[in-house]
Coordinates of C-alpha atoms and ligand atoms in Angstrom, one line a residue:
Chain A
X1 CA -53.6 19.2 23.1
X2 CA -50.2 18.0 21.9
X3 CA -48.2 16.1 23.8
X4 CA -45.8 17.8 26.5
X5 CA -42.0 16.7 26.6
X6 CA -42.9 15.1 30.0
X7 CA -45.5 13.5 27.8
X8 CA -43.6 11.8 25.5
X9 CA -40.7 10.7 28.1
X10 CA -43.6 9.0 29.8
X11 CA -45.2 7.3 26.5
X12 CA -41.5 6.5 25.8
X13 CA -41.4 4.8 29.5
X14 CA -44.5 2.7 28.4
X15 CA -42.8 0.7 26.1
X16 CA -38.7 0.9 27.0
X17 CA -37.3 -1.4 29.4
X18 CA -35.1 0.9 31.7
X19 CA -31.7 -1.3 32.4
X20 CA -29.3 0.0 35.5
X21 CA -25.9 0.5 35.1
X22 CA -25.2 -2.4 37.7
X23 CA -27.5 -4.6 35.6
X24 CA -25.2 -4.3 32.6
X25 CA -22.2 -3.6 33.4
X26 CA -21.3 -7.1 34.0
X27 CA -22.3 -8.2 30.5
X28 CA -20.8 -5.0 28.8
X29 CA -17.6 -6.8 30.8
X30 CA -17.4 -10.0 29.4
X31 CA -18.1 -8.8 26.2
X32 CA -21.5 -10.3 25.8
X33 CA -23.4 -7.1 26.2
X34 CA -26.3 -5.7 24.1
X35 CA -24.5 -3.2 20.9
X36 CA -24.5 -0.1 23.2
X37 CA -25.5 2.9 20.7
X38 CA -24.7 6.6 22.0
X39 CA -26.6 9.3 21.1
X40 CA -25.0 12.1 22.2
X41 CA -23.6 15.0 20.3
X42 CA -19.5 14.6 19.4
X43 CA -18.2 16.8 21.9
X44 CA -19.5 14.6 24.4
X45 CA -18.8 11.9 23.1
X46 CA -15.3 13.1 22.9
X47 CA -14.9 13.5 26.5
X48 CA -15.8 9.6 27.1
X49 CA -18.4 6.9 26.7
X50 CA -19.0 3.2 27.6
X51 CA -16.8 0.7 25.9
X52 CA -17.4 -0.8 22.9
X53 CA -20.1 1.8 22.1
X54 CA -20.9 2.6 18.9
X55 CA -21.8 6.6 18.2
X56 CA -24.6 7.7 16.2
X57 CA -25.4 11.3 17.4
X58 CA -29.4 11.4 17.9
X59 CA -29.9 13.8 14.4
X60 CA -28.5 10.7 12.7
X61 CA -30.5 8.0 14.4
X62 CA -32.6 7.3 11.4
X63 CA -30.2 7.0 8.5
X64 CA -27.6 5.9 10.4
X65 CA -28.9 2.8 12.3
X66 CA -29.4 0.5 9.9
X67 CA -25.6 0.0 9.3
X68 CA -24.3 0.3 12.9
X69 CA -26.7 -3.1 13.7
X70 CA -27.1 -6.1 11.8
X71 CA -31.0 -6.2 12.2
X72 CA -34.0 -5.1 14.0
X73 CA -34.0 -7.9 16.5
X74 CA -30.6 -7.1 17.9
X75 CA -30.6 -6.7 21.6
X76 CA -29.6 -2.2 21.6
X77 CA -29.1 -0.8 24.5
X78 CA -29.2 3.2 24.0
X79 CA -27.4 5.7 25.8
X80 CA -27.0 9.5 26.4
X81 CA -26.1 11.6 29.0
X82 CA -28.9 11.6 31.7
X83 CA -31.1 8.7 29.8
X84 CA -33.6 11.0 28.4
X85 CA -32.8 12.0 25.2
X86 CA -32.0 7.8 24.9
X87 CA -35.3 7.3 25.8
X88 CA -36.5 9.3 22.9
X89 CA -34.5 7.5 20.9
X90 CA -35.3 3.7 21.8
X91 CA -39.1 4.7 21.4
X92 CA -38.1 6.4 17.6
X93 CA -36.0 3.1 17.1
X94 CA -39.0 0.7 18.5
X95 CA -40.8 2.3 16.2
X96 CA -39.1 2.2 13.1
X97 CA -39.5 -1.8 14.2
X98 CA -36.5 -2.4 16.6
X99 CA -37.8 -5.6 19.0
X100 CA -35.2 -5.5 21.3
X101 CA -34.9 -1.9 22.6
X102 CA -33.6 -1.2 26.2
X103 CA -32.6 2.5 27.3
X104 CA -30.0 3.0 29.9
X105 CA -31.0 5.0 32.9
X106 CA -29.0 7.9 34.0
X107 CA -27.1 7.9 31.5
X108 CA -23.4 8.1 31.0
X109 CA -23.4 10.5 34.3
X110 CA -24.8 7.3 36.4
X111 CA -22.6 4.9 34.6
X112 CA -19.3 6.9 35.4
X113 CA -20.7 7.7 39.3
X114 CA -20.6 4.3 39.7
X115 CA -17.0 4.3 38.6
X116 CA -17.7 1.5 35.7
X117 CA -14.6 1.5 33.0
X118 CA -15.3 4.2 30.7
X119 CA -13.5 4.4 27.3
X120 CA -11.7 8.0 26.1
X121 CA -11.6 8.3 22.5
X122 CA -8.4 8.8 20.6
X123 CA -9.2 12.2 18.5
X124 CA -7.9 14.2 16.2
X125 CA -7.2 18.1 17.2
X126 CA -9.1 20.7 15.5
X127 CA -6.4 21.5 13.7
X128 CA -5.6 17.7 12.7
X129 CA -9.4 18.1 11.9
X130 CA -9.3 20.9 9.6
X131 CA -5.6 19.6 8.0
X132 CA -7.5 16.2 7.3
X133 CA -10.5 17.4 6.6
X134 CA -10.8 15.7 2.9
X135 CA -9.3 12.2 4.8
X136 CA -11.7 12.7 7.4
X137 CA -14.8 12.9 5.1
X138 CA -13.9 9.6 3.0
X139 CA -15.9 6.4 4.8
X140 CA -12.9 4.5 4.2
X141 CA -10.4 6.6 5.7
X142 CA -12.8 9.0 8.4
X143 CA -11.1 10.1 11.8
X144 CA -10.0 6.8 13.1
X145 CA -7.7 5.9 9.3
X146 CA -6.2 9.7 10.2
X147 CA -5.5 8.5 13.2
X148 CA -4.3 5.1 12.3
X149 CA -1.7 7.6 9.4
X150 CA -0.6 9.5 12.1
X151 CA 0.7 6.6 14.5
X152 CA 2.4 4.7 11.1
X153 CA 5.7 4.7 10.0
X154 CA 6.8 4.5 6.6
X155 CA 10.6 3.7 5.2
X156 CA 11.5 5.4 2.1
X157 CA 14.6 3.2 0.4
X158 CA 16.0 6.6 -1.8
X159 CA 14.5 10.4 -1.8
X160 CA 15.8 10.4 -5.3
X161 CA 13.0 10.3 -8.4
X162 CA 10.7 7.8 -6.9
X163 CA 11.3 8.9 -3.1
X164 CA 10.2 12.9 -3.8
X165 CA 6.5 12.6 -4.6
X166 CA 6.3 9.5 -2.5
X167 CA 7.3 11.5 0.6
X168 CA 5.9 14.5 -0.3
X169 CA 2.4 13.1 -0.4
X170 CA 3.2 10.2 2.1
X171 CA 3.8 13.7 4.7
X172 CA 0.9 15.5 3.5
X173 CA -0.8 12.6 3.8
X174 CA -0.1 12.7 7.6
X175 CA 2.1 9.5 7.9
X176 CA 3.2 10.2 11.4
X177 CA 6.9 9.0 10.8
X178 CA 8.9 9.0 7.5
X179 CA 12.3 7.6 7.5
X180 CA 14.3 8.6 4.3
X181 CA 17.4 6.1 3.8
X182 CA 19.9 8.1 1.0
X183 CA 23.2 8.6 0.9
X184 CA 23.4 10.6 -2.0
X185 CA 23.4 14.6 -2.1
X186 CA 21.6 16.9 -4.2
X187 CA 22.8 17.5 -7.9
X188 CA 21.7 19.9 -10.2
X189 CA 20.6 17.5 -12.9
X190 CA 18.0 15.4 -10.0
X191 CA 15.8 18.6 -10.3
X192 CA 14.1 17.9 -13.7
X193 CA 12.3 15.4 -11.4
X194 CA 13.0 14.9 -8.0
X195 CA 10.6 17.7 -6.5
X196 CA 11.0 17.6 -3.3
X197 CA 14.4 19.2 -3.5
X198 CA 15.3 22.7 -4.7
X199 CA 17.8 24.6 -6.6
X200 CA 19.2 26.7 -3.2
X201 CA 19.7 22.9 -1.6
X202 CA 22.1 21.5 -4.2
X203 CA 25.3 19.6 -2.1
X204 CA 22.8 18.8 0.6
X205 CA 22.1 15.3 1.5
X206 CA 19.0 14.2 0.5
X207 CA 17.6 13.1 3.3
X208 CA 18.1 16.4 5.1
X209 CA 16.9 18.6 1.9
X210 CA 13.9 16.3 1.9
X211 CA 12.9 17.2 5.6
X212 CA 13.1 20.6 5.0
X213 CA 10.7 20.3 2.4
X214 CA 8.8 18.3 4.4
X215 CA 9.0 20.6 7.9
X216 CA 7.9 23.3 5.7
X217 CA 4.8 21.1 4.4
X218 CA 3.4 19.3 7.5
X219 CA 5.8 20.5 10.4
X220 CA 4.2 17.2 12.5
X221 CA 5.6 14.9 10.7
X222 CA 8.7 12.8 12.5
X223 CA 11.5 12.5 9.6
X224 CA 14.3 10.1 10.5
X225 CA 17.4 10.7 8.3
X226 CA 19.8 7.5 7.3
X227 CA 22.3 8.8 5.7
X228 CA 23.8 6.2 4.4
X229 CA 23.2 3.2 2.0
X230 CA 21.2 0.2 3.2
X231 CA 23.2 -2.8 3.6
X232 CA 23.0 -6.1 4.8
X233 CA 24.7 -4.9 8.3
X234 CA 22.0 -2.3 9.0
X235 CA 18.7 -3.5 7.0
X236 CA 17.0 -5.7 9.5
X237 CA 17.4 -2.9 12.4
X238 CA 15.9 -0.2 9.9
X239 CA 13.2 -1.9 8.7
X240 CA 12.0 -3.2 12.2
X241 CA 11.4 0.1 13.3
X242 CA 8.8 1.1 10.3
X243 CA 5.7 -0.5 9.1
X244 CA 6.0 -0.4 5.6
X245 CA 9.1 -0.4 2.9
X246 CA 8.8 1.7 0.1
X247 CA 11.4 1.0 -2.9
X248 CA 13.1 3.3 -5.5
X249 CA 16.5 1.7 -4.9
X250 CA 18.4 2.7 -8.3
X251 CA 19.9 -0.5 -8.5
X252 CA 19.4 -4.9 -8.1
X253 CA 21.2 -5.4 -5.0
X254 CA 19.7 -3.1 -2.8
X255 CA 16.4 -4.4 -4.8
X256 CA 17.2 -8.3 -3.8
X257 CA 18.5 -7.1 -0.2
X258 CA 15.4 -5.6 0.4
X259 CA 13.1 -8.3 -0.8
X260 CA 15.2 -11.0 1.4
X261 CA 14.7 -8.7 4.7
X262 CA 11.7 -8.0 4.3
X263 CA 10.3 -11.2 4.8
X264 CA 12.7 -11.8 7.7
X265 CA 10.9 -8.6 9.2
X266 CA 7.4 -9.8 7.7
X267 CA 7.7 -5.7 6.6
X268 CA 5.1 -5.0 3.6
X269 CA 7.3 -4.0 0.9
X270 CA 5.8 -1.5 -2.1
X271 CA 7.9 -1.8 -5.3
X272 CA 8.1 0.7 -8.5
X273 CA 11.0 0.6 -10.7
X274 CA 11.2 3.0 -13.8
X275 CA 13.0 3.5 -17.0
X276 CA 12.5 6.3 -19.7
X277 CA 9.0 6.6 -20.6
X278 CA 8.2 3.4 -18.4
X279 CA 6.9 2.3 -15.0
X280 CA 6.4 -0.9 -13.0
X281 CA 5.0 -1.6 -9.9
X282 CA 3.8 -4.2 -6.9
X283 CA 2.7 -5.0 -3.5
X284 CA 5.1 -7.7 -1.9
X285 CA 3.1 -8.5 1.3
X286 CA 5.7 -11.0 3.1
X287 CA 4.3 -14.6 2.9
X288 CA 0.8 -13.6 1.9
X289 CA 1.0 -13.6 -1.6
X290 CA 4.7 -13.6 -4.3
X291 CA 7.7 -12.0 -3.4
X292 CA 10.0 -10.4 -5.5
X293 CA 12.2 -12.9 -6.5
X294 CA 9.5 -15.2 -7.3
X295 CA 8.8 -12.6 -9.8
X296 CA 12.3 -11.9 -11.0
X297 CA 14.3 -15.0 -9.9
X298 CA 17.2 -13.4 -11.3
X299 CA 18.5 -9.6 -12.7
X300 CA 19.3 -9.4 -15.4
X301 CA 22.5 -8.4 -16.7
X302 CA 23.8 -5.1 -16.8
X303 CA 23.5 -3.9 -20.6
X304 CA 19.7 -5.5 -20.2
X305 CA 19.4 -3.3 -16.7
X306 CA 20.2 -0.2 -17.5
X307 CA 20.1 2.9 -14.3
X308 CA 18.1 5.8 -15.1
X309 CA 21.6 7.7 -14.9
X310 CA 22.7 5.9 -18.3
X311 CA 19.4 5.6 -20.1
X312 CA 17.1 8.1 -19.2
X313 CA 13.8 8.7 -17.5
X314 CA 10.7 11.0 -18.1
X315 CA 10.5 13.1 -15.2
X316 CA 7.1 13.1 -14.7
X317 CA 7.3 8.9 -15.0
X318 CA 8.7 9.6 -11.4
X319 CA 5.7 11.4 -10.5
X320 CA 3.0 8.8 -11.6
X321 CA 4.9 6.0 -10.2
X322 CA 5.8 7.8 -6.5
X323 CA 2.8 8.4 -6.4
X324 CA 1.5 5.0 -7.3
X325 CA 3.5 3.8 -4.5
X326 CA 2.3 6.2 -2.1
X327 CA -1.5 5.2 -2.8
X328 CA -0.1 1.6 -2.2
X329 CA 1.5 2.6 1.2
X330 CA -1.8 4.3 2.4
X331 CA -3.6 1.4 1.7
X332 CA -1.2 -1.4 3.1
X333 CA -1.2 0.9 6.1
X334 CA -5.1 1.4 6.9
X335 CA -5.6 -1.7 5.4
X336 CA -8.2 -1.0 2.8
X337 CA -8.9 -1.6 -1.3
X338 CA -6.9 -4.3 -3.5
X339 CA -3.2 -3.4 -3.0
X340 CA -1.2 -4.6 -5.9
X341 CA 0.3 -7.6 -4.3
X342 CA -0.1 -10.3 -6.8
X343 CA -0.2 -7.7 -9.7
X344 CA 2.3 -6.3 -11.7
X345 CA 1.4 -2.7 -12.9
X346 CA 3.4 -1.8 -16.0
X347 CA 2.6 2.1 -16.8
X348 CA 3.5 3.0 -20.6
X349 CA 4.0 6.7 -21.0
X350 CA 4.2 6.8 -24.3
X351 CA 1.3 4.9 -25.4
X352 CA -1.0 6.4 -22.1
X353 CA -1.9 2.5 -20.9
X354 CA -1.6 1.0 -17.8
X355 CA -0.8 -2.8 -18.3
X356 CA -1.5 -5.7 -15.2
X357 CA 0.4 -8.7 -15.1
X358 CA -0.6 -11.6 -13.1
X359 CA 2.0 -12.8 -10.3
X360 CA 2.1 -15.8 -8.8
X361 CA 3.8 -17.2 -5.3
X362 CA 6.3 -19.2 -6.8
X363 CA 6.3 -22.8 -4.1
X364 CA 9.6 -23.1 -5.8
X365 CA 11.3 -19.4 -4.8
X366 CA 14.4 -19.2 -3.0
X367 CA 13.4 -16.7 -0.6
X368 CA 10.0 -16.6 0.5
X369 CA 9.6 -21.0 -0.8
X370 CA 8.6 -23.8 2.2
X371 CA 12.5 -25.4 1.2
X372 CA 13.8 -21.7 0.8
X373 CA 17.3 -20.9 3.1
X374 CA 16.5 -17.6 3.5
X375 CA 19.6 -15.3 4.7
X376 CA 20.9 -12.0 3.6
X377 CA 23.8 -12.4 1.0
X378 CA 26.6 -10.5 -0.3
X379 CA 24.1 -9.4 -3.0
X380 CA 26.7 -7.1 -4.8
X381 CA 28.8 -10.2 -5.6
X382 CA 25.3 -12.6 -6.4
X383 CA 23.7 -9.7 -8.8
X384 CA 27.4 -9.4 -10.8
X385 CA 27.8 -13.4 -11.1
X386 CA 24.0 -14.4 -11.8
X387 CA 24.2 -11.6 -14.3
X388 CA 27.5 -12.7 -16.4
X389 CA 27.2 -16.1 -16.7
X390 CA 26.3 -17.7 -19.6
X391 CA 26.1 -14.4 -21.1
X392 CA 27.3 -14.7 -24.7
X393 CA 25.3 -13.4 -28.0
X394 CA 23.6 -16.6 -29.5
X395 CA 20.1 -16.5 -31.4
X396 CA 17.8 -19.2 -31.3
Chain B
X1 CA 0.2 -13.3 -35.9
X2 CA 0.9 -12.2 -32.2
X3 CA 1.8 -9.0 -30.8
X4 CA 5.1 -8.9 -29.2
X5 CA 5.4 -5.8 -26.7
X6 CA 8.6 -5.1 -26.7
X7 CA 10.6 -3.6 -23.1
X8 CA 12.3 0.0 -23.2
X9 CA 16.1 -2.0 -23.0
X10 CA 15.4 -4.0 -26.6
X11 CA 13.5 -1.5 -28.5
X12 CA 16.8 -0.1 -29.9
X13 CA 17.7 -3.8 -31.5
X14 CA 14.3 -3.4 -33.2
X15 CA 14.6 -0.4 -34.6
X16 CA 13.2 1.9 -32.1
X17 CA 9.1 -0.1 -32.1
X18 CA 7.6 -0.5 -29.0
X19 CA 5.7 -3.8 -30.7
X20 CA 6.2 -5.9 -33.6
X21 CA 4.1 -8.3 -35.0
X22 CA 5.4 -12.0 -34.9
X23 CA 4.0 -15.3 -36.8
X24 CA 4.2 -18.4 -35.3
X25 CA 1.8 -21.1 -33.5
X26 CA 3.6 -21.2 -30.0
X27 CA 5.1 -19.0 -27.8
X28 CA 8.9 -20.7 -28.7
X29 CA 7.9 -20.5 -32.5
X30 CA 6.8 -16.7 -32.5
X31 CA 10.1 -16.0 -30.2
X32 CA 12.3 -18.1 -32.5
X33 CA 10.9 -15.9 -35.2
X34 CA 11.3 -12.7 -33.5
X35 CA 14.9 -13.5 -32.9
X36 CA 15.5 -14.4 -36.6
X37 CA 14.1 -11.0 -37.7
X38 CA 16.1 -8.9 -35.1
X39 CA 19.4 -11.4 -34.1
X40 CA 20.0 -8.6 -31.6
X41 CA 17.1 -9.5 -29.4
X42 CA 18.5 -12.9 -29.5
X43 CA 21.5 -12.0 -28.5
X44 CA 20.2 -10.6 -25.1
X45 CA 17.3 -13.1 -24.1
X46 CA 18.7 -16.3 -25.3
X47 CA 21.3 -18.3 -24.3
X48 CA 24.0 -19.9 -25.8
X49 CA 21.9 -22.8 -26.4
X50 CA 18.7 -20.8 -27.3
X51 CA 17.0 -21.2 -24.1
X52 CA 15.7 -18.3 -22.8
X53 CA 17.1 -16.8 -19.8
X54 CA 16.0 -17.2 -16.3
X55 CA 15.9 -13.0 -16.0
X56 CA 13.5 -12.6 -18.9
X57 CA 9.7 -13.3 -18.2
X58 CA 7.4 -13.8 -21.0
X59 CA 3.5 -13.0 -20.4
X60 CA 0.8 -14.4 -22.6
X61 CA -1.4 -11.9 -22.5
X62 CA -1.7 -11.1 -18.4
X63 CA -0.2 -14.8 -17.5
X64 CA 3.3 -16.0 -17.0
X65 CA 3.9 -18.1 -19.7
X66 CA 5.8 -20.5 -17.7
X67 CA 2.9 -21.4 -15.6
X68 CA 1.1 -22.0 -18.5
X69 CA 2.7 -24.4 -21.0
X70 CA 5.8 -22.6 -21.0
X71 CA 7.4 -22.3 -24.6
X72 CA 4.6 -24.5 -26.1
X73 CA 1.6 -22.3 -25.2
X74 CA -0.2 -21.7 -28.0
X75 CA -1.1 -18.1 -29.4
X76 CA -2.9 -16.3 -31.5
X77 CA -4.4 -13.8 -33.5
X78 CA -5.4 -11.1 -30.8
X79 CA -2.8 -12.5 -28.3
X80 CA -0.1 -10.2 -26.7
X81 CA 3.0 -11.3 -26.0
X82 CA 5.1 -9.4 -23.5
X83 CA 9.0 -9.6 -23.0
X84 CA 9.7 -8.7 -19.4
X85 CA 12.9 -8.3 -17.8
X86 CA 13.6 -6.8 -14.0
X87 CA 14.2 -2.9 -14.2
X88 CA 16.7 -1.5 -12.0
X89 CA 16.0 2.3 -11.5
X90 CA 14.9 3.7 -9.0
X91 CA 16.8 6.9 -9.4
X92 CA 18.3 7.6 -6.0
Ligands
ZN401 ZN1 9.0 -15.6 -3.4

C-alpha cells in the first residue's frame, strides 16, 4: 500500500532532528544560527518570517537550494508554518544529500507564540509589482533592487538635452525621488531633442514642464524642482540630500563646481558631455577611482569648448548619451555591473563606434590628490583665466 | 603611419576628416607633423613654445599618453592616436 501523508511525516520524523523555538532562538540571536530556509508560499512569507531567513517556497526547493547554501554540510534549519510541510522538506533535502538537516517544530505559528523577533518584509504593492514587473524578473535587479529604486534619490544638474531621457527613464525606472536643478525655460528650438518637454509647455521652467511629464508617466515619483542655477552657495546643501549626481551642465564651471562638491559630499557623480554627432561619458565615484579633473586638469578655452548652442548637436546624440547616464545611475544606485568609473566612453555618431579610454586617479590632482586643498572656487573667474592664458596661435 | 582621430572642435582646421593619417616614430614626431600639415591644429593645441597644452589629452590607443612616455611614446603602424579635449555641453 502506499504510503499515507501521516506515513511520510513519520518516516520524515525518523531521520530529522526536531529543534524548539527556545532551542534556537538564542543562536538565531547572536547571529550564529543555522541558515534558516522558509518554505512557505509568498503570501506568507509576506506577512512575516524569522530573521535572517532566506525564502525558497517548497515547489522551488530542488532547483533552488543549491544557490541559497554554500554546500551540503551546512547546518539548515527548515521552516514553514506549522513544521510539517518543513518536515517534508528537510527529508527531500537529506535526501538530495544535505548532512546537517534540522526542521523547526511548530513552525512560524510557535515561533511568533512565543513572542521571538520576527522580521516583516519590505514589499512591493501589486501594483509596484505589475509596474515593475520586467525589473522584478531580472536576478540582478528582482523585488528587493525595485525597492532599493524606489527609496533612492537621484540629482539631475539640467533637464535640457541630456536631462530629458535621463529623467524620463530614471522615473520610469521608479527612482523614488528626482530632483531637477534648471533654471532655464522652455524654447521652441530645445524640442528637436529634449523630449521630455512639449510644444504646449514652451515659457515654462523646465523643471516644472519636466514633472508634468513625469506626473503623467509614473505619478509616484517625488520631483523636487530647483529652479535656479547651481552655485557654489547652494551645491553642497543640494547634493547632500540625493544619492547620486547626474551631469549635463552646458558649460565648465558648473562641470568643475560639481566635480569639487562632489567629493566634499562623497556623492557618485555620472558625467556625459556632447557635441554634434559626439558623446562622452564616465563614472566619477568620489575617492574610489579618478575624478574629473584628474581627467581634464584644465578646460579648455572657449573657441576649443564650444556649447551645443553655437556648434550643434544631433538630437538623438542626447538620447544615447541620457540614456547612457541613466543606465550608469541605476547601477551606481543598486550597486551592480562595471560602472564606467575609470573609463571614458567616447560615442561617435557618425562612424556608429563606441570608443573606451582608460582613466587613471591622478596622485597628483588638485581636487580629489593626498596634497590636494580642496575648496569650492569662484569657478566662473578660474575657467575664464586657466582658459586665456598662454593662449596665442603658435605651431610646433 | 598612425591614425590620428581627430575631436569634433578641430575637424574644420583639417578640412572637415574625422582622422588623418600621420608619419612619424613618436607621439611628439607624428603631432609635430600633424601640425605642419594643418598649422591650424597647431594653433589650438600648442603653445607658444610648442608644448602642448595642459587641456588637450592625447591617448595612444586606449592609454593616456602622459602616463606612458609622454611625447616619446613610440607608435606605429596600426596605432590610434586620439586628440582629446574636455567638451562642455550639456545642453541645459
Ligand atoms: Zn582627481
Amino acid at each position: 500500500m502506499s504510503p499515507s501523508y501521516q506515513d511520510l511525516l513519520a518516516t520524515a520524523r525518523e531521520v530529522i532532528p526536531e529543534v524548539e523555538p527556545s532551542e534556537v532562538a538564542p543562536r538565531v540571536e547572536a547571529g550564529d544560527g543555522p541558515l534558516i530556509i522558509d518554505v512557505r508560499e509568498t503570501a506568507e512569507w509576506d506577512q512575516g518570517h524569522l530573521p535572517g531567513a532566506v525564502h525558497i517556497p517548497r515547489g522551488f526547493l530542488e532547483s533552488r537550494v543549491a544557490g541559497a547554501t554554500s554546500g551540503t554540510d551546512q547546518e539548515l534549519l527548515i521552516s514553514c508554518a506549522s513544521g510539517q510541510r518543513s518536515l517534508l522538506a528537510a527529508k527531500t533535502l537529506a535526501d538530495m544529500g544535505y548532512t546537517n538537516v534540522t526542521n523547526l517544530a511548530g513552525g512560524f505559528a510557535r515561533w511568533k507564540q512565543n513572542n521571538y523577533p520576527v522580521e516583516v518584509p519590505r514589499i512591493l504593492s501589486p501594483a509596484q509589482r505589475s509596474r515593475y514587473s520586467r525589473h522584478v524578473l531580472i536576478p540582478e535587479v528582482g523585488e528587493e533592487g525595485q525597492l532599493k529604486l524606489l527609496d533612492s534619490k537621484a540629482l539631475l544638474i539640467g533637464a535640457g538635452g541630456l536631462g530629458s531621457p535621463a529623467a524620463y527613464y530614471l522615473a520610469a525606472a521608479g527612482v523614488g525621488t528626482i530632483g531637477l536643478v534648471d533654471d532655464d525655460e522652455v524654447d521652441e528650438s530645445n524640442l528637436q531633442r529634449q523630449i521630455i518637454h512639449t510644444t504646449e509647455r514652451v515659457g515654462m521652467n523646465k523643471g516644472e514642464s519636466a514633472k508634468e511629464a513625469i506626473r503623467a508617466l509614473n505619478p509616484e515619483v517625488q520631483v523636487n524642482v530647483h529652479p535656479f542655477r547651481v552655485n557654489r552657495d547652494n551645491v553642497l546643501d543640494l547634493l547632500e540630500e540625493y544619492d547620486v549626481v547626474v551631469d549635463g551642465a552646458d558649460n565648465f564651471p558648473t562641470r568643475y563646481l560639481l566635480a569639487d562638491a562632489s567629493l566634499m559630499t562623497r556623492t557618485p557623480l555620472v558625467h556625459a558631455s556632447i557635441l554634434r554627432f559626439e558623446g562622452h561619458a564616465s563614472v566619477f565615484n568620489p575617492y574610489d577611482g579618478p575624478c574629473y579633473r584628474c581627467l581634464f586638469p584644465e578646460p579648455p578655452p572657449p573657441d576649443l569648448a564650444p556649447s551645443c548652442g553655437e556648434a550643434g548637436v544631433l538630437g538623438v546624440l542626447c538620447g544615447v548619451m541620457g540614456n547612457v547616464q541613466a543606465t550608469e545611475a541605476i547601477k551606481v544606485l543598486l550597486g551592480i555591473g562595471d560602472t564606467l568609473s575609470g573609463r571614458l566612453l567616447i560615442y561617435d555618431a557618425l562612424g556608429m563606434t563606441f570608443t573606451e579610454l582608460k582613466v587613471r586617479r591622478d596622485p597628483d590632482c588638485p581636487s580629489c590628490g593626498p596634497n590636494a586643498d580642496l575648496q569650492l572656487r569662484d569657478y566662473e573667474a578660474w575657467c575664464a583665466g586657466v582658459g586665456s592664458h598662454d593662449h596665442v596661435g603658435a605651431t610646433a | 603611419m598612425s591614425t590620428v582621430k581627430i575631436p569634433p572642435v578641430l575637424r574644420q582646421a583639417v578640412g572637415g576628416e574625422r582622422t588623418v593619417e600621420v608619419t612619424g616614430e613618436t607621439v611628439g614626431e607624428v603631432l609635430t607633423n600633424l601640425c605642419d600639415q594643418h598649422p591650424a591644429v597647431g594653433s589650438q593645441i600648442l603653445t607658444p613654445d610648442g608644448e602642448l597644452h595642459k587641456y588637450v589629452n592625447v591617448y595612444v590607443n586606449d592609454e593616456d599618453a602622459r602616463l606612458l612616455q609622454w611625447t616619446d611614446t613610440p607608435v606605429g603602424e596600426g596605432d590610434t592616436l586620439m586628440i582629446l579635449p574636455a567638451m562642455a555641453g550639456g545642453e541645459r
